[in-house]
Structures are given as structure tokens and as C-alpha cells.
Tab-separated table of C-alpha atoms and ligand atoms in Angstrom:
chain	number	residue	atom	x	y	z
A	1	MET	CA	52.730	78.031	128.667
A	2	LYS	CA	49.926	75.629	128.139
A	3	CYS	CA	48.434	73.056	130.586
A	4	ILE	CA	49.540	69.597	129.582
A	5	PHE	CA	46.117	68.339	130.269
A	6	CYS	CA	43.370	70.548	128.732
A	7	LYS	CA	45.782	72.525	126.627
A	8	HIS	CA	44.512	76.062	127.587
A	9	THR	CA	46.892	78.989	128.124
A	10	SER	CA	48.023	78.730	131.894
A	11	ASN	CA	50.613	81.711	132.405
A	12	GLU	CA	48.228	83.320	135.103
A	13	CYS	CA	48.065	80.159	137.197
A	14	VAL	CA	49.091	79.816	140.505
A	15	SER	CA	48.979	76.369	142.097
A	16	SER	CA	51.912	73.855	142.109
A	17	GLU	CA	50.544	70.574	141.031
A	18	HIS	CA	51.970	67.786	143.300
A	19	ILE	CA	52.759	64.639	141.108
A	20	LEU	CA	51.643	62.465	143.989
A	21	PRO	CA	49.360	63.843	146.695
A	22	GLU	CA	50.943	65.060	150.001
A	23	SER	CA	48.510	62.826	151.532
A	24	LEU	CA	50.922	59.845	150.548
A	25	GLY	CA	53.984	61.453	152.072
A	26	ASN	CA	55.038	63.509	148.825
A	27	ILE	CA	56.504	66.757	149.856
A	28	GLU	CA	59.072	67.228	147.236
A	29	ALA	CA	57.844	66.241	143.527
A	30	MET	CA	55.980	69.310	142.395
A	31	LEU	CA	55.519	70.741	138.958
A	32	ALA	CA	55.687	74.640	138.786
A	33	PRO	CA	52.450	76.596	138.303
A	34	GLY	CA	50.901	76.489	134.717
A	35	ILE	CA	52.275	73.154	133.971
A	36	VAL	CA	49.103	71.774	134.989
A	37	CYS	CA	46.415	74.684	135.343
A	38	ASP	CA	44.686	75.802	138.262
A	39	LYS	CA	41.285	74.325	136.828
A	40	CYS	CA	42.658	70.944	136.229
A	41	ASN	CA	44.402	70.914	139.567
A	42	ASN	CA	41.351	71.514	141.220
A	43	TYR	CA	39.820	68.801	139.238
A	44	PHE	CA	42.299	66.122	139.998
A	45	SER	CA	42.206	66.556	143.715
A	46	ARG	CA	38.370	66.747	143.773
A	47	GLU	CA	37.524	63.738	141.143
A	48	ILE	CA	40.652	61.457	141.172
A	49	GLU	CA	42.925	61.802	144.279
A	50	LYS	CA	40.161	62.347	146.960
A	51	PRO	CA	38.321	59.091	145.880
A	52	VAL	CA	41.679	56.969	145.658
A	53	LEU	CA	42.785	58.453	149.155
A	54	SER	CA	39.501	57.883	151.010
A	55	SER	CA	39.294	54.142	149.677
A	56	GLY	CA	39.624	51.624	152.632
A	57	ILE	CA	42.870	50.393	151.831
A	58	PHE	CA	44.530	53.937	151.485
A	59	LYS	CA	42.801	54.968	154.681
A	60	LEU	CA	44.220	51.872	156.435
A	61	LEU	CA	47.803	52.464	155.252
A	62	ARG	CA	47.677	56.381	155.807
A	63	ASN	CA	46.484	55.563	159.385
A	64	ASP	CA	49.046	53.045	160.000
A	65	LYS	CA	51.915	55.531	158.683
A	66	GLN	CA	50.249	58.310	160.450
A	67	LEU	CA	50.224	60.274	157.110
A	68	PRO	CA	48.266	63.728	157.446
A	69	SER	CA	46.457	65.133	154.523
A	70	LYS	CA	47.211	68.611	153.270
A	71	LYS	CA	44.697	70.150	156.171
A	72	GLY	CA	46.815	67.866	158.748
A	73	LYS	CA	44.267	65.226	159.108
A	74	ILE	CA	45.267	61.744	159.728
A	75	PRO	CA	42.184	59.403	158.488
A	76	ASN	CA	40.300	56.996	161.005
A	77	PHE	CA	40.280	53.402	160.337
A	78	GLY	CA	37.647	51.949	162.581
A	79	ASP	CA	36.605	48.301	163.407
A	80	THR	CA	33.775	48.556	160.925
A	81	ASP	CA	35.985	49.743	158.222
A	82	LYS	CA	36.998	47.482	155.284
A	83	PRO	CA	40.262	47.847	153.457
A	84	GLU	CA	38.459	48.020	150.068
A	85	LEU	CA	40.864	48.754	146.987
A	86	PRO	CA	39.899	51.921	144.931
A	87	ASP	CA	37.710	51.758	141.973
A	88	TYR	CA	39.696	50.334	138.877
A	89	ARG	CA	38.721	53.130	136.538
A	90	VAL	CA	39.475	56.024	139.000
A	91	MET	CA	42.994	54.256	140.267
A	92	GLY	CA	43.640	54.065	136.202
A	93	ARG	CA	43.136	57.663	135.911
A	94	PHE	CA	45.302	58.502	139.191
A	95	LEU	CA	47.999	56.488	137.587
A	96	GLY	CA	47.680	58.232	134.186
A	97	LYS	CA	47.892	61.610	135.908
A	98	VAL	CA	51.030	60.567	137.671
A	99	GLY	CA	52.551	59.271	134.422
A	100	LEU	CA	51.828	62.351	132.411
A	101	GLU	CA	53.145	64.548	135.023
A	102	ALA	CA	56.243	62.397	135.576
A	103	LEU	CA	56.766	62.885	131.570
A	104	ALA	CA	56.702	66.627	132.047
A	105	GLN	CA	58.903	66.620	134.815
A	106	CYS	CA	61.489	64.910	132.920
A	107	ALA	CA	60.768	66.772	129.574
A	108	GLN	CA	61.007	70.292	131.176
A	109	LYS	CA	64.828	70.256	131.056
A	110	VAL	CA	64.740	70.566	127.477
A	111	ASN	CA	63.994	73.736	125.493
A	112	GLY	CA	60.481	73.670	123.856
A	113	TRP	CA	59.197	70.666	125.926
A	114	ASN	CA	55.913	72.206	126.770
A	115	GLU	CA	54.596	72.888	123.363
A	116	GLU	CA	55.980	69.218	122.375
A	117	ILE	CA	54.087	67.732	125.056
A	118	VAL	CA	50.844	69.485	124.347
A	119	ILE	CA	50.773	68.730	120.938
A	120	LYS	CA	52.042	65.256	121.089
A	121	PRO	CA	49.139	63.155	119.686
A	122	GLU	CA	50.400	59.704	121.337
A	123	ILE	CA	49.329	60.977	124.664
A	124	ASP	CA	45.909	62.483	123.755
A	125	GLU	CA	43.965	59.483	124.486
A	126	LEU	CA	45.278	59.187	128.006
A	127	ARG	CA	44.967	62.871	128.577
A	128	LYS	CA	41.379	62.637	127.748
A	129	PHE	CA	40.750	59.762	129.777
A	130	VAL	CA	42.458	61.157	132.696
A	131	ARG	CA	41.063	64.725	132.561
A	132	PHE	CA	37.492	64.307	131.119
A	133	ASN	CA	36.877	60.605	131.844
A	134	TYR	CA	36.598	59.935	128.139
A	135	GLY	CA	35.865	56.642	126.652
A	136	LYS	CA	34.028	53.712	127.662
A	137	GLU	CA	36.922	51.019	128.301
A	138	ASP	CA	39.011	51.453	131.438
A	139	TRP	CA	42.627	51.954	130.977
A	140	PRO	CA	44.642	48.736	132.116
A	141	PHE	CA	47.316	48.550	134.588
A	142	THR	CA	49.190	45.877	136.462
A	143	PHE	CA	50.023	45.830	140.125
A	144	ARG	CA	52.228	43.281	142.466
A	145	THR	CA	53.941	43.392	145.616
A	146	LEU	CA	57.688	44.424	145.571
A	147	TYR	CA	58.240	44.348	149.283
A	148	PRO	CA	56.203	44.227	152.530
A	149	VAL	CA	54.496	47.760	153.644
A	150	ASN	CA	56.654	47.991	156.658
A	151	ALA	CA	59.989	47.021	155.107
A	152	ILE	CA	62.654	48.780	156.520
A	153	PHE	CA	65.845	49.651	154.218
A	154	LYS	CA	69.414	50.535	154.974
A	155	GLU	CA	71.823	52.777	153.041
A	156	ASN	CA	75.128	54.263	154.405
A	157	GLY	CA	74.294	53.496	157.980
A	158	GLN	CA	70.886	55.093	157.888
A	159	THR	CA	67.388	53.004	157.995
A	160	PHE	CA	64.302	54.495	156.377
A	161	GLU	CA	61.076	53.299	155.036
A	162	VAL	CA	59.982	54.198	151.631
A	163	LEU	CA	56.472	55.308	151.025
A	164	ASN	CA	56.531	55.980	147.281
A	165	GLU	CA	58.835	56.180	144.314
A	166	TYR	CA	58.457	56.306	140.562
A	167	ASP	CA	60.035	56.315	137.252
A	168	LEU	CA	59.271	56.118	133.415
A	169	LEU	CA	60.320	53.104	131.555
A	170	TYR	CA	60.974	53.162	127.808
A	171	THR	CA	60.561	49.756	126.413
A	172	LYS	CA	62.415	48.396	123.169
A	173	GLY	CA	59.091	48.640	121.423
A	174	TYR	CA	59.146	52.427	121.886
A	175	GLU	CA	56.298	52.203	124.934
A	176	LEU	CA	56.473	54.500	127.791
A	177	TYR	CA	55.345	53.148	131.025
A	178	ILE	CA	54.913	54.958	134.603
A	179	ILE	CA	56.271	52.692	137.014
A	180	LEU	CA	54.849	53.638	140.414
A	181	VAL	CA	55.340	52.013	143.818
A	182	LEU	CA	53.299	52.962	146.828
A	183	PHE	CA	53.762	51.188	150.252
A	184	GLY	CA	55.685	48.365	148.270
A	185	VAL	CA	53.053	47.743	145.667
A	186	GLU	CA	54.334	48.437	142.254
A	187	PHE	CA	51.782	49.535	139.566
A	188	ALA	CA	52.729	49.819	135.921
A	189	MET	CA	50.815	51.654	133.070
A	190	ASN	CA	51.400	52.195	129.441
A	191	LEU	CA	50.854	56.033	128.632
A	192	GLY	CA	50.668	55.362	124.904
A	193	GLY	CA	47.726	52.714	124.888
A	194	ARG	CA	45.500	49.942	126.412
A	195	ILE	CA	48.019	47.237	126.224
A	196	LEU	CA	50.682	45.899	128.555
A	197	ASP	CA	52.608	43.386	126.544
A	198	GLY	CA	55.585	45.582	126.334
A	199	TYR	CA	55.891	45.758	130.223
A	200	LYS	CA	55.285	41.654	130.322
A	201	ASN	CA	58.158	41.229	127.865
A	202	TRP	CA	60.434	43.540	129.649
A	203	LEU	CA	59.831	41.678	133.141
A	204	GLU	CA	60.549	38.390	131.596
A	205	GLU	CA	63.670	39.545	129.896
A	206	ASN	CA	64.804	41.010	133.366
A	207	ASP	CA	64.056	38.203	135.650
A	208	TRP	CA	60.926	39.926	137.152
A	209	GLU	CA	62.940	42.711	138.467
A	210	SER	CA	61.287	46.151	139.038
A	211	PRO	CA	62.533	48.683	136.423
A	212	LEU	CA	63.029	50.959	139.487
A	213	TYR	CA	65.711	49.291	140.464
A	214	LEU	CA	67.550	48.750	136.863
A	215	GLY	CA	69.043	52.175	136.229
A	216	LYS	CA	67.206	55.189	136.807
A	217	ASN	CA	65.325	56.466	133.650
A	218	LEU	CA	63.685	59.613	134.774
B	1	LIG	ZN1	44.064	72.357	132.424
């Protein structure tokens, strides 16, 4: 087994990687130890997830939804706090991390998937951007509100809130996108390059629906 980010041998690794942090209400979507090595796992929680989760807007939302961190702490949001957005570059690295891990989650059903993902040149640029903060340019992504943060959904007589959901979108032009919805806001990022045209075209062709609700890809 090799780590899908740094490509080092990772058979001895022990930590499971959460595709989305537990602090965003994710207790299910995880990758087995070694798919992301322990070193990369630690790096992501320190350098990417922590700055995103401690930004004003995420503190406000986590406080509102009473979402505890891994250590059981719910963040404060006081009168003097401002709901600031996370830094665009760090948010891009966060989305890229989720995207590459969602790809591994999807691919792992197929024999030989680990080697195939590790050698795949099309995702090397994003890997380096996410793991090593490589490149001067940011990695562009779009965001838009799909539903209000306090929306209540009904299915089979049960009501529930949706904190997060994600899927991969493969476009006609063979581009692969991660589509992630956090608290009703949909983010989209191309895993293969710094262009978003394929997603814009897809939206126009599909009446601005979310790919999350037009057939499950992942
Ligand atoms: Zn690694």
C-alpha cells in the first residue's frame, strides 16, 4: 500500500483518515489506515482542517449546530467574533483533499486501485497543491447556496437536517469534479486542472440543478 498523497509505502500506518472532519458531523466517511499515511493525516488536520474549522464562519455554524470537535469541544462564537470566510487557498486545499479522498473511496472497490491512483499523472498537480502547498496560483472552486443552513428535509415520514454530503461528477469533457455541500453551500472543484468550464457547462445543460441530486455518481 502507498499513500495517495506523498506516495510513500504506508503498510505500517495506523490512523484512519476522515474524508470530512468529525467536527463537521462526519462519523462515517473514512478511509482505512495507509490509504492516507499517518504523516499526511497529521499534516492535513494541522495545516488544512484546523485553519478552515477555526475560521469565523465555521465556528459560527458549528456553534449553531452544536457540533463538537474530536476532543468533544463546541466552539464559542461571541459578540466580538466575526463570521469570516476561511482563506481561499486553504479552502481550496481542503476541497482538493476531500476530492482526492472521495476518488480513493470510490476506486477502492476495484482490484489494483491503489497503484493506479498513486501513479495517475492527471492528479499529481492537485496532490502537490494539497499536500505540499505547491504552486503560486490558487486552485479555483465555485460556491453557491443550495438550501438554507437550517433547512429541514423529510423522507419516509422522518425529518432530518443535512450537515454535509458529497459526490464526484464526471463531465462529458472527461473532467472529474468533487461536489461538496457543507451546511447548504455547494462547492465544486475540478480535480484535474485549474479550470471550471466543464462544471459551468454542466450546470447550464442541467438547469442549474446540483449534481448531487441528479443520479449518484460515487
Ligand atoms: Zn502520505
